[in-house]
Amino acid sequence: MSIRKKLFFLLLAFSLIPLLVVSVISRQGILNLGQAQSIKLRSGMIDILRAEMQQSAVDSAKMIQQQSVSLEFALKAIVAETEDVLNDPVNGLPKVFFSDDFMEKGKQPADFKPSEPYFKIEMSGKRIPTSISLEEPVFYITKGKNYLKKDQNIARLYQLKPELKSFYSEAGTSLHRIYITLNSGLHMAYPGHAGYPSDYDPQKRDWFTQAIANDQLIWGKFIDASTNQQIFTLSKAVKGRGGKILGVAAIDVQLIELLRQNDLSSQWSSALQAFVVGPLIVNNKQKLHIWAESGHEEKAISWRAQTTKNLKVLDSSNKIKLARVIDDISKGKSGVARLPHNGVDSVWAYAPFRGSGSYVLIVPERVISEIPDAAADQILDLSWNLYIAVGTAAFIILITVSLVAFLGSKKIISPLITMTNAAKKIAEGDLSVNVKIDSTDERKTLADAFNSMIPKLQDHLRITKSMELAQEVHNNLLPDVSPEIDGLDISGISISCDETGGDYFDYYEAPAGAGLGILLGDVTGHGVSAALLMATGRAHLKHASGHNASLPSRIADVNKQLCLDIGDTGRFMTLFCMEISPDNSTATYVRAGHDPAAIYNPSTGEQRELMGDPMLALGIFDESEYADFKVELSAGEIIFIGTDGIWEARNTTDEMFGRKRLDKIIMESAEKPAAEIQNLIINAVVNFQGEMEQEDDITLVIIKVNHLNKGA
């Protein structure tokens, strides 16, 4: 029996009871119904809104991560260009602008004028725009080294001007400055600007010393010497021939601009606050160090100041819940939590975006609960109105009470029954349901909210099915089984960090009976776009493997085809290709920008890296030439070919797995079959990462030379 009929017969049965008793009993039943419905509705809607808020944080973190990766890639490209020009011969010095030229009118570049993004902050907090030149870089000479004004490296660095202008115009407002400092003290920055302090020495700045000491890309937070703005600096050492460090190239980034570009206040509320934070130990306690925040008030800080001494942390009065949030962020997890912020009960949504950093959204709980609270109050109001109607009807004759009860219960309960039936159909998989409520009050609003959820469910199912299909296609492109070759034990595997990946490996029969061919490639990035590029490269490689040309010629031909396909995308594919002779005694290989393979001899403990000559990855330069190299093989040796997703895997302390752990596993398990060695490596990487998510695709091929076929 329906709720409407039950309500009708209940009211009818008690209509003859004294009016007071009828009124009390009816009121209690109706109010209980309204409260139960309002509580259920409020709880469900809050769960949906919290999930959407967490998804907003995840999506925003991914966007900032992509922008950070783009800036890192840009810096690597700048370093590569710098290393190239520093090896170029030059003849004479061009007309350049030094820092003192920018200070004197008449000597400044023609386009030297104030720019809004470049400002100096006074002690009062007022911003004063400073001037820059987008046409000319500035050269700065450390005090006491004026002889560097005749240094030929000025001419070499000046050749980078077109590339710096191009990088700057494409990077957007988050890019603040690009500069290069050589070990001699010569310093060039773009855009050109004035304002260098008289005692400024770029070689003593942490971004310079840390890049030199660590020989890797460094992220750091500093104060810009010319504007006193807080900026984030990416720096990397510049090397010459033989690996000698010649200096440092760096990029200044205004991380706050990335937050402004991703403003979500229009989606949620003007009360929303966005932060980029990272865990940090302060006084033996773990805190959330604020790297950047939207809408923050900037203050004047001396460029000599150490920003770590003026830490600003994200705090809450609920220390227990805050500790859980800090623990999640430290482990690179995403989530949502309810805890106070600045004395206001709030909802925190957070997601990792690079390294130990996390993107955090904080919205007052009142913003999240406004709509559910309003809907719940509306249901209670309807219940109260119904109670008044029933109480009034109790004073009317039996027929009038019956009529009012029947019509009133039908009108009020019918929309709820309609939505309940629709919810059952959705649970059974019918997403074509559409609830139509003939009303202009809050019930219509509730029905519209119900209908708006259905397209979102349809989109989610469509995307899920599409990704499942993409994953199936990606897996079908990889070999199902390893080839069975007399004297060789071969096993390969590829594990993507997303549904699809950009790693690739395959086997083929070398032309003219030249033995077994093994291919292993790594496309920049991962996900669907990398998988599409991998499929393109695989098709070209498959086609080339059937030609009778030499191995370098085939690789060069594939490179030309890839350049035609992806030359303007900025993506590329590294490749390691090896062909083992039919008697298993020799191997010929080509290394196109990929990490070297390694050969292990367990009996002697010797390890050989197949370095070859450095050659460009595929898809960068269509005229690239490639050379092959030959290596002798012995029975009992093990060949390892893999991608950097293995040794660059990180654990919760940001430690890398490394090549030494890999070497140890291979040497200690040399007696095992290739498939077991492969599984031991994969299990070791997974156990090492712990709760950390896999950040890159993992691909490897193990080849054991069990015996040589001298008669082949």
XYZ file of C-alpha atoms in Angstrom:
712
model
C 0.000 0.000 0.000
C 1.329 3.433 -0.935
C 2.282 6.139 1.542
C -0.516 8.311 0.135
C -3.178 5.661 0.887
C -1.794 4.942 4.326
C -1.890 8.624 5.175
C -5.439 8.951 3.879
C -6.836 5.966 5.856
C -4.968 7.060 8.972
C -6.544 10.506 8.876
C -9.948 9.032 8.070
C -9.790 6.560 10.981
C -9.017 9.248 13.512
C -11.386 11.863 12.127
C -14.084 10.814 14.600
C -11.746 10.878 17.596
C -11.784 14.068 19.614
C -10.201 16.854 17.611
C -7.277 17.344 19.989
C -6.172 13.700 19.824
C -6.456 13.659 16.025
C -4.409 16.823 15.735
C -1.565 15.610 17.989
C -1.209 12.184 16.393
C -1.366 13.499 12.822
C 1.187 16.219 13.552
C 3.703 13.792 15.015
C 3.493 11.384 12.097
C 3.824 14.109 9.474
C 6.713 15.858 11.230
C 8.635 12.572 11.600
C 8.213 11.911 7.896
C 9.424 15.393 6.984
C 12.433 15.187 9.307
C 13.473 11.771 7.997
C 13.240 12.933 4.388
C 15.100 16.162 5.117
C 17.937 14.378 6.956
C 18.340 11.828 4.171
C 18.265 14.498 1.465
C 20.735 16.772 3.293
C 23.169 13.935 3.949
C 23.080 12.752 0.340
C 23.517 16.200 -1.183
C 26.403 17.091 1.172
C 28.178 13.861 0.165
C 27.747 14.771 -3.517
C 29.013 18.341 -3.020
C 32.025 17.172 -0.963
C 32.911 14.649 -3.681
C 32.645 17.364 -6.338
C 34.839 19.658 -4.250
C 37.484 16.935 -3.923
C 37.322 16.374 -7.694
C 37.810 20.119 -8.213
C 40.969 19.937 -6.085
C 42.247 16.907 -8.029
C 41.557 18.529 -11.401
C 43.191 21.805 -10.310
C 46.240 19.970 -8.962
C 46.618 18.120 -12.259
C 46.424 21.395 -14.176
C 49.129 23.028 -12.034
C 51.208 19.842 -12.274
C 50.985 19.977 -16.073
C 52.006 23.655 -16.047
C 54.933 22.857 -13.721
C 56.059 20.008 -15.974
C 55.852 22.352 -18.980
C 58.070 24.893 -17.209
C 60.556 22.163 -16.253
C 60.631 20.989 -19.861
C 61.169 24.604 -20.996
C 64.137 24.973 -18.618
C 65.681 21.747 -19.913
C 65.296 23.067 -23.448
C 66.950 26.367 -22.429
C 69.846 24.448 -20.825
C 70.264 22.398 -24.006
C 70.271 25.549 -26.166
C 72.797 27.205 -23.820
C 75.107 24.197 -23.936
C 74.966 24.326 -27.724
C 75.789 28.034 -28.112
C 78.609 27.912 -25.546
C 80.394 25.516 -27.896
C 79.879 27.762 -30.948
C 82.765 29.823 -32.398
C 82.173 33.610 -32.435
C 83.858 36.571 -34.032
C 83.530 39.908 -32.276
C 81.043 41.235 -29.727
C 77.504 42.380 -30.615
C 75.834 45.504 -29.246
C 74.346 44.441 -25.905
C 72.845 46.242 -22.915
C 74.488 45.957 -19.496
C 72.696 46.600 -16.202
C 74.166 50.120 -15.907
C 72.800 50.919 -19.423
C 69.295 50.166 -18.162
C 69.800 52.725 -15.357
C 70.765 55.639 -17.648
C 68.304 57.361 -19.952
C 69.476 57.479 -23.542
C 71.267 54.140 -23.229
C 68.183 52.042 -22.516
C 66.535 49.811 -25.169
C 63.845 51.524 -27.235
C 61.027 49.389 -25.782
C 62.096 49.827 -22.137
C 58.870 50.774 -20.327
C 56.787 49.920 -17.203
C 55.011 46.543 -17.178
C 52.119 45.700 -14.822
C 53.272 42.139 -13.908
C 56.704 43.494 -12.910
C 56.352 45.632 -9.806
C 58.269 46.548 -6.686
C 56.511 46.384 -3.320
C 56.958 49.294 -0.907
C 56.888 48.851 2.859
C 53.276 50.125 2.796
C 52.353 47.251 0.458
C 51.803 49.536 -2.528
C 52.874 48.126 -5.891
C 55.015 50.273 -8.153
C 55.340 48.970 -11.756
C 58.934 48.585 -12.954
C 60.223 48.785 -16.515
C 61.343 45.887 -18.692
C 62.482 45.325 -22.277
C 60.962 42.464 -24.259
C 63.388 43.059 -27.131
C 66.719 42.962 -25.310
C 68.175 40.886 -22.457
C 70.280 42.504 -19.740
C 73.901 41.512 -19.013
C 75.112 41.893 -15.426
C 78.768 41.796 -14.369
C 79.643 40.924 -10.770
C 81.371 43.785 -8.964
C 85.124 43.846 -9.649
C 84.910 41.819 -12.887
C 84.502 44.543 -15.530
C 86.918 42.662 -17.758
C 84.017 40.288 -18.497
C 82.449 43.001 -20.694
C 84.841 41.789 -23.411
C 84.205 38.101 -22.765
C 83.364 36.220 -25.997
C 80.668 34.322 -24.080
C 78.573 37.514 -24.300
C 78.316 36.941 -28.054
C 77.487 33.276 -27.491
C 74.755 33.953 -24.923
C 73.320 36.751 -27.063
C 72.551 34.140 -29.722
C 69.891 32.796 -27.337
C 67.761 35.963 -27.586
C 65.266 34.577 -30.177
C 64.777 31.369 -28.170
C 64.285 33.274 -24.894
C 61.694 35.547 -26.496
C 59.875 32.514 -27.883
C 59.879 30.672 -24.542
C 58.670 33.797 -22.744
C 55.796 34.519 -25.147
C 54.524 30.927 -25.012
C 54.841 30.377 -21.233
C 52.122 32.819 -20.102
C 51.903 35.147 -17.103
C 53.293 32.621 -14.613
C 56.811 32.927 -16.149
C 58.585 35.857 -14.465
C 62.150 35.769 -15.748
C 64.747 33.604 -17.547
C 68.448 33.948 -16.785
C 71.831 32.271 -17.236
C 74.857 32.687 -14.955
C 78.289 31.361 -15.924
C 81.016 30.313 -13.508
C 83.009 33.356 -14.579
C 80.378 35.671 -13.052
C 78.804 36.709 -16.381
C 75.004 36.897 -15.978
C 72.287 37.383 -18.631
C 68.544 37.815 -17.885
C 65.411 38.152 -20.008
C 63.299 40.291 -20.112
C 65.887 43.032 -19.773
C 65.479 45.072 -16.583
C 67.210 47.372 -14.132
C 67.290 47.322 -10.333
C 70.246 45.028 -9.548
C 71.587 45.801 -6.025
C 75.172 47.080 -6.047
C 76.429 44.079 -4.063
C 74.376 41.480 -5.933
C 76.302 38.293 -6.772
C 74.239 35.629 -8.579
C 76.870 32.963 -7.873
C 76.122 33.216 -4.143
C 72.369 32.708 -4.544
C 70.967 29.380 -3.376
C 69.428 28.588 -6.767
C 72.963 28.738 -8.262
C 74.847 26.859 -5.547
C 72.212 24.130 -5.164
C 72.042 23.474 -8.915
C 75.847 23.195 -9.053
C 75.999 20.920 -6.009
C 73.115 18.596 -6.914
C 73.580 18.492 -10.704
C 69.840 18.191 -11.219
C 66.766 20.365 -11.671
C 66.121 22.329 -8.449
C 62.890 23.966 -7.233
C 63.219 26.687 -4.595
C 61.437 29.699 -3.124
C 63.386 32.978 -3.174
C 63.076 36.776 -3.139
C 63.712 38.490 -6.480
C 66.640 40.898 -6.049
C 65.262 43.564 -8.419
C 61.568 43.622 -7.340
C 61.542 42.002 -3.846
C 58.709 39.731 -5.022
C 58.438 36.173 -3.741
C 59.083 33.841 -6.652
C 59.725 30.165 -7.257
C 62.907 29.367 -9.114
C 63.734 26.331 -11.257
C 67.445 26.018 -11.875
C 69.676 23.479 -13.597
C 73.397 23.233 -14.269
C 74.734 23.970 -17.764
C 77.447 21.571 -18.914
C 80.077 21.683 -21.584
C 81.863 18.928 -23.412
C 83.003 16.161 -21.103
C 80.314 16.986 -18.540
C 82.126 20.001 -17.063
C 79.703 22.419 -15.373
C 79.878 25.859 -17.027
C 77.157 27.618 -15.061
C 73.435 27.567 -14.270
C 70.269 28.390 -16.228
C 67.131 29.298 -14.258
C 63.491 30.317 -14.598
C 61.584 32.479 -12.102
C 57.932 31.474 -11.739
C 55.130 33.347 -10.001
C 53.276 30.373 -8.547
C 50.535 32.724 -7.373
C 49.749 33.371 -11.052
C 49.026 29.669 -11.535
C 46.483 29.888 -8.715
C 44.875 32.978 -10.236
C 44.599 31.252 -13.611
C 42.707 28.424 -11.888
C 40.234 30.593 -9.945
C 37.317 28.394 -8.778
C 35.473 31.076 -6.803
C 32.850 31.465 -9.547
C 32.135 27.732 -9.342
C 31.868 27.579 -5.554
C 31.930 30.869 -3.651
C 33.937 34.045 -3.200
C 34.755 32.658 0.260
C 36.812 29.848 -1.326
C 40.552 29.932 -0.643
C 43.167 28.041 -2.668
C 46.645 27.115 -1.419
C 49.741 25.294 -2.607
C 51.391 23.697 0.429
C 54.143 21.268 1.318
C 54.940 19.359 4.542
C 57.857 20.744 6.578
C 59.354 19.922 9.987
C 59.278 22.978 12.277
C 60.481 22.593 15.874
C 60.236 18.791 15.561
C 56.604 19.077 14.444
C 55.289 18.546 10.967
C 53.529 21.593 9.540
C 51.940 22.557 6.215
C 54.214 25.221 4.744
C 52.218 27.584 2.467
C 54.071 27.965 -0.848
C 51.402 30.190 -2.391
C 47.838 31.266 -1.687
C 45.155 33.019 -3.706
C 44.310 36.532 -2.611
C 47.309 36.856 -0.290
C 48.598 40.251 0.795
C 52.114 40.848 -0.506
C 54.592 42.728 1.655
C 57.996 44.168 1.007
C 60.788 41.707 1.859
C 64.487 42.267 1.385
C 66.056 40.170 -1.349
C 68.595 39.006 1.233
C 65.841 37.562 3.420
C 65.626 33.807 3.795
C 61.991 32.967 3.185
C 62.238 29.808 5.289
C 62.753 32.011 8.369
C 59.409 33.695 7.747
C 57.323 30.570 7.362
C 53.575 30.825 6.946
C 51.726 27.623 7.744
C 48.215 26.332 7.137
C 46.770 25.703 10.592
C 43.582 24.644 12.356
C 42.359 24.493 15.949
C 41.478 20.798 15.521
C 45.000 19.366 15.804
C 43.900 15.720 15.544
C 42.143 16.137 12.183
C 44.892 18.484 10.989
C 47.490 15.777 11.727
C 45.531 13.341 9.538
C 45.423 15.858 6.699
C 49.182 16.507 7.032
C 49.836 12.751 7.002
C 47.742 12.317 3.820
C 49.521 15.215 2.098
C 52.934 13.859 3.159
C 52.042 10.536 1.519
C 50.804 12.177 -1.684
C 47.153 11.275 -1.070
C 44.057 13.248 -2.022
C 41.031 13.599 0.214
C 38.445 15.808 1.890
C 38.058 16.664 5.590
C 35.958 18.880 7.867
C 37.916 21.050 10.313
C 38.070 24.724 11.304
C 40.111 27.328 9.400
C 40.640 30.750 10.991
C 37.926 29.879 13.521
C 35.322 28.968 10.874
C 34.081 25.394 10.387
C 35.231 24.532 6.872
C 35.634 21.756 4.326
C 39.211 21.057 3.153
C 39.808 19.278 -0.171
C 43.367 18.429 -1.159
C 45.280 16.647 -3.934
C 49.017 16.202 -4.702
C 50.430 18.143 -7.653
C 54.257 17.670 -7.680
C 56.734 15.977 -5.393
C 55.576 16.582 -1.814
C 53.409 19.562 -2.749
C 49.612 19.576 -2.609
C 46.802 21.781 -3.877
C 44.303 22.660 -1.102
C 40.814 24.166 -1.418
C 39.088 25.489 1.728
C 35.423 26.499 1.758
C 33.341 27.379 4.856
C 30.880 24.617 5.702
C 28.007 27.064 5.389
C 28.778 27.340 1.644
C 28.687 23.544 1.205
C 25.546 23.092 3.324
C 23.521 26.077 2.084
C 21.696 24.167 -0.666
C 21.111 20.922 1.346
C 19.992 22.941 4.395
C 17.590 24.962 2.259
C 16.154 21.808 0.698
C 15.799 20.147 4.123
C 14.091 23.248 5.560
C 11.743 23.314 2.631
C 10.673 19.732 3.280
C 10.122 20.565 6.959
C 8.106 23.623 5.918
C 5.974 21.450 3.714
C 5.453 19.066 6.623
C 4.457 21.923 8.900
C 2.018 23.288 6.323
C 0.512 19.851 5.993
C 0.095 19.682 9.771
C -1.805 22.991 9.725
C -4.015 21.733 6.935
C -4.799 18.509 8.827
C -5.509 20.387 12.045
C -7.918 22.692 10.285
C -9.568 19.799 8.474
C -10.157 18.073 11.822
C -12.795 20.696 12.592
C -14.683 20.024 9.397
C -17.162 17.323 8.789
C -16.009 13.787 7.958
C -16.508 14.122 4.202
C -14.556 17.383 4.066
C -11.730 15.837 6.121
C -11.630 12.816 3.818
C -11.535 14.949 0.673
C -8.833 17.250 1.984
C -6.728 14.296 3.227
C -6.966 12.499 -0.106
C -6.155 15.475 -2.319
C -3.555 16.972 0.021
C -1.614 13.742 0.561
C -1.633 12.995 -3.151
C -0.317 16.444 -4.087
C 2.469 16.471 -1.489
C 3.623 12.852 -1.531
C 3.302 12.238 -5.288
C 6.538 14.097 -6.232
C 8.480 12.115 -3.622
C 7.033 8.834 -4.909
C 7.852 9.861 -8.487
C 11.480 10.575 -7.572
C 11.705 7.350 -5.517
C 10.527 5.292 -8.507
C 12.989 7.155 -10.750
C 15.821 6.420 -8.310
C 14.967 2.687 -8.440
C 15.165 2.733 -12.263
C 18.567 4.450 -12.124
C 19.783 1.801 -9.670
C 18.707 -0.846 -12.235
C 20.784 0.885 -14.956
C 18.110 2.918 -16.742
C 19.682 6.372 -17.243
C 16.955 7.617 -19.575
C 14.763 8.548 -16.592
C 13.496 12.116 -16.423
C 11.416 13.314 -13.473
C 8.677 15.777 -14.394
C 7.052 17.654 -11.513
C 4.172 20.003 -12.279
C 4.995 22.524 -9.599
C 6.563 25.953 -9.198
C 7.749 25.585 -5.602
C 10.767 23.930 -3.979
C 9.683 20.461 -5.120
C 10.325 21.575 -8.691
C 13.818 22.727 -7.616
C 14.452 19.350 -6.019
C 13.280 17.527 -9.162
C 15.521 19.712 -11.377
C 18.507 18.907 -9.141
C 17.648 15.205 -9.444
C 17.455 15.431 -13.259
C 20.787 17.307 -13.484
C 22.610 14.394 -11.857
C 21.616 11.912 -14.597
C 23.736 13.451 -17.445
C 26.722 13.468 -15.100
C 26.246 9.749 -14.454
C 25.961 9.138 -18.219
C 29.173 11.087 -18.902
C 30.981 9.163 -16.166
C 29.910 5.796 -17.617
C 30.829 6.902 -21.145
C 34.300 8.028 -20.087
C 34.812 4.813 -18.098
C 33.874 2.648 -21.096
C 36.090 4.705 -23.413
C 39.075 4.327 -21.101
C 38.450 0.578 -20.787
C 38.453 0.301 -24.592
C 41.636 2.416 -24.850
C 43.320 0.186 -22.265
C 42.271 -2.949 -24.176
C 43.643 -1.540 -27.453
C 46.878 -0.480 -25.717
C 47.380 -3.969 -24.250
C 46.713 -5.588 -27.645
C 49.571 -3.542 -29.169
C 52.087 -5.241 -26.845
C 53.294 -8.823 -27.439
C 51.275 -11.546 -25.685
C 54.104 -14.040 -25.366
C 57.874 -13.939 -25.583
C 59.573 -15.541 -28.597
C 61.091 -18.993 -28.153
C 64.680 -18.825 -29.462
C 67.160 -21.642 -29.037
C 69.686 -20.635 -26.383
C 67.733 -17.555 -25.225
C 65.277 -17.102 -22.339
C 63.260 -13.900 -22.934
C 60.591 -12.136 -20.871
C 59.105 -8.628 -21.212
C 56.398 -6.579 -19.520
C 54.916 -3.053 -19.603
C 52.911 -1.580 -16.699
C 51.186 1.788 -17.289
C 50.691 4.295 -14.477
C 47.388 5.408 -16.075
C 44.783 3.382 -17.991
C 47.051 3.717 -21.018
C 50.719 4.542 -21.329
C 53.480 5.649 -23.652
C 55.986 2.812 -23.093
C 56.387 0.177 -25.821
C 58.317 -3.031 -26.385
C 58.166 -5.644 -29.134
C 60.049 -8.456 -30.839
C 60.606 -9.007 -34.554
C 62.573 -11.203 -36.942
C 65.589 -9.264 -38.189
C 65.786 -8.877 -42.000
C 67.692 -11.446 -44.089
C 67.691 -13.984 -41.260
C 69.867 -11.745 -39.073
C 68.355 -13.136 -35.871
C 65.991 -11.728 -33.227
C 65.142 -8.031 -32.922
C 64.041 -6.367 -29.674
C 62.487 -2.858 -29.533
C 61.880 -0.821 -26.367
C 60.645 2.793 -26.485
C 59.463 5.506 -24.113
C 57.192 8.355 -25.257
C 57.274 11.622 -23.315
C 54.483 11.797 -20.734
C 51.861 9.120 -20.186
C 48.110 8.638 -20.526
C 45.973 8.636 -23.685
C 48.054 11.187 -25.654
C 51.273 9.244 -25.019
C 49.532 5.979 -25.980
C 48.432 7.474 -29.313
C 51.998 8.565 -30.069
C 53.247 5.123 -29.022
C 50.805 3.495 -31.462
C 52.071 5.770 -34.261
C 55.712 4.937 -33.497
C 54.891 1.218 -33.269
C 53.314 1.267 -36.740
C 56.397 2.914 -38.277
C 58.756 0.510 -36.476
C 56.734 -2.526 -37.566
C 56.859 -1.322 -41.147
C 60.603 -0.607 -41.024
C 61.431 -4.027 -39.519
C 60.447 -5.656 -42.812
C 63.028 -3.679 -44.840
C 66.420 -5.108 -45.765
C 68.238 -1.839 -45.068
C 70.785 -1.536 -42.275
C 69.537 -1.048 -38.710
C 70.631 2.648 -38.527
C 68.923 3.350 -41.868
C 65.685 1.794 -40.654
C 65.767 3.836 -37.437
C 66.516 7.028 -39.408
C 63.550 6.310 -41.687
C 61.244 5.845 -38.679
C 62.555 9.137 -37.238
C 61.659 11.000 -40.443
C 58.154 9.566 -40.434
C 57.644 10.495 -36.765
C 58.893 14.038 -37.386
C 56.217 14.407 -40.067
C 53.564 13.167 -37.601
C 54.554 14.951 -34.376
C 57.168 17.542 -35.345
C 55.082 20.474 -34.063
C 53.817 18.850 -30.860
C 56.996 19.082 -28.790
C 56.775 15.359 -27.997
C 59.313 12.700 -28.877
C 60.091 9.010 -28.385
C 63.298 7.472 -27.044
C 64.212 4.038 -28.433
C 66.627 1.200 -27.770
C 66.791 -1.382 -30.594
C 68.886 -4.557 -30.432
C 69.315 -7.425 -32.892
C 70.858 -10.668 -31.608
C 72.650 -12.874 -34.138
C 71.246 -16.380 -34.879
C 74.140 -18.024 -32.985
C 73.575 -15.741 -29.937
C 77.244 -14.695 -29.953
C 76.839 -11.028 -30.880
C 74.299 -8.237 -30.601
C 73.970 -5.075 -32.672
C 72.160 -2.110 -31.134
C 71.108 1.496 -31.762
C 70.367 3.858 -28.843
C 68.180 6.833 -29.848
C 68.052 9.038 -26.761
C 67.135 6.086 -24.500
C 68.861 5.031 -21.293
C 71.556 2.435 -22.024
C 70.856 -1.257 -21.718
C 73.138 -3.372 -19.506
C 74.781 -6.790 -19.781
C 75.487 -8.735 -16.576
C 77.956 -11.603 -16.239
C 77.107 -13.340 -12.913
C 80.174 -15.619 -13.072
C 82.629 -12.688 -13.072
C 80.432 -10.050 -11.431
C 81.098 -7.808 -14.430
C 78.487 -5.335 -15.708
C 78.629 -3.582 -19.096
C 76.490 -0.611 -20.084
C 75.657 -0.373 -23.801
C 76.287 3.355 -24.116
C 77.153 3.774 -27.815
C 77.341 7.368 -29.025
C 74.710 9.888 -27.847
C 72.010 10.178 -30.525
C 68.782 12.166 -30.569
C 65.429 10.666 -29.670
C 62.928 10.057 -32.476
C 60.618 12.835 -33.617
C 62.882 15.806 -32.814
C 65.018 16.444 -35.922
C 64.187 14.776 -39.221
C 67.784 14.780 -40.460
C 69.164 12.947 -37.419
C 71.664 10.217 -38.219
C 72.066 7.010 -36.248
C 74.895 4.532 -35.834
C 74.886 0.922 -34.686
C 77.291 -0.768 -32.285
C 78.257 -4.392 -31.883
C 78.871 -6.248 -28.631
C 80.100 -9.798 -28.001
C 77.870 -12.096 -25.917
C 78.825 -15.056 -23.731
C 76.809 -17.934 -22.362
C 75.370 -17.178 -18.933
C 75.105 -13.417 -19.497
C 71.905 -11.463 -18.834
C 70.765 -8.502 -20.952
C 68.505 -5.884 -19.329
C 66.614 -3.213 -21.343
C 64.168 -0.923 -19.498
C 62.624 2.513 -19.007
C 63.358 5.072 -16.310
C 60.050 4.373 -14.575
C 61.948 1.610 -12.705
C 64.961 3.399 -11.211
C 63.197 6.755 -10.868
C 60.332 5.280 -8.804
C 60.091 7.094 -5.461
C 58.942 6.123 -2.003
C 57.152 8.213 0.628
C 60.448 9.888 1.632
C 61.052 10.996 -1.980
C 63.969 8.533 -2.332
C 64.523 6.993 -5.786
C 64.734 3.232 -6.365
C 68.014 3.684 -8.289
C 70.120 1.491 -10.558
C 72.094 -0.145 -7.718
C 69.026 -1.933 -6.328
C 68.209 -3.102 -9.865
C 71.759 -4.394 -10.436
C 71.699 -6.286 -7.138
C 68.395 -8.040 -7.929
C 69.636 -9.195 -11.353
C 72.980 -10.467 -10.027
C 71.450 -12.294 -7.034
C 68.724 -13.989 -9.121
C 70.866 -14.827 -12.168
C 70.097 -18.580 -11.880
C 66.334 -17.983 -12.125
C 64.360 -17.883 -15.405
C 63.945 -14.523 -17.125
C 60.250 -14.315 -16.165
C 61.089 -14.785 -12.455
C 63.819 -12.121 -12.617
C 61.307 -9.794 -14.260
C 58.725 -10.438 -11.492
C 61.323 -9.921 -8.757
C 62.175 -6.493 -10.209
C 58.514 -5.444 -10.481
C 57.722 -6.645 -6.932
C 60.778 -4.839 -5.554
C 59.704 -1.543 -7.164
C 56.117 -1.914 -5.876
C 57.282 -2.723 -2.325
C 59.756 0.180 -2.437
C 57.037 2.689 -3.412
C 54.784 1.591 -0.573
C 51.697 3.785 -0.515
C 53.053 6.125 -3.210
C 51.218 6.033 -6.538
C 53.103 4.899 -9.632
C 54.160 8.145 -11.357
C 55.571 6.762 -14.619
C 55.149 3.781 -16.922
C 57.394 0.764 -16.201
C 58.678 -1.409 -19.061
C 61.536 -3.929 -19.188
C 62.842 -6.862 -21.217
C 65.117 -9.562 -19.685
C 67.192 -11.757 -22.051
C 69.222 -14.659 -20.646
C 71.880 -16.119 -22.947
C 71.739 -19.773 -21.853
C 74.106 -21.070 -24.570
C 75.587 -20.105 -27.934
C 74.552 -21.812 -31.169
C 77.910 -22.078 -32.881
C 76.493 -24.337 -35.541
C 73.804 -21.822 -36.508
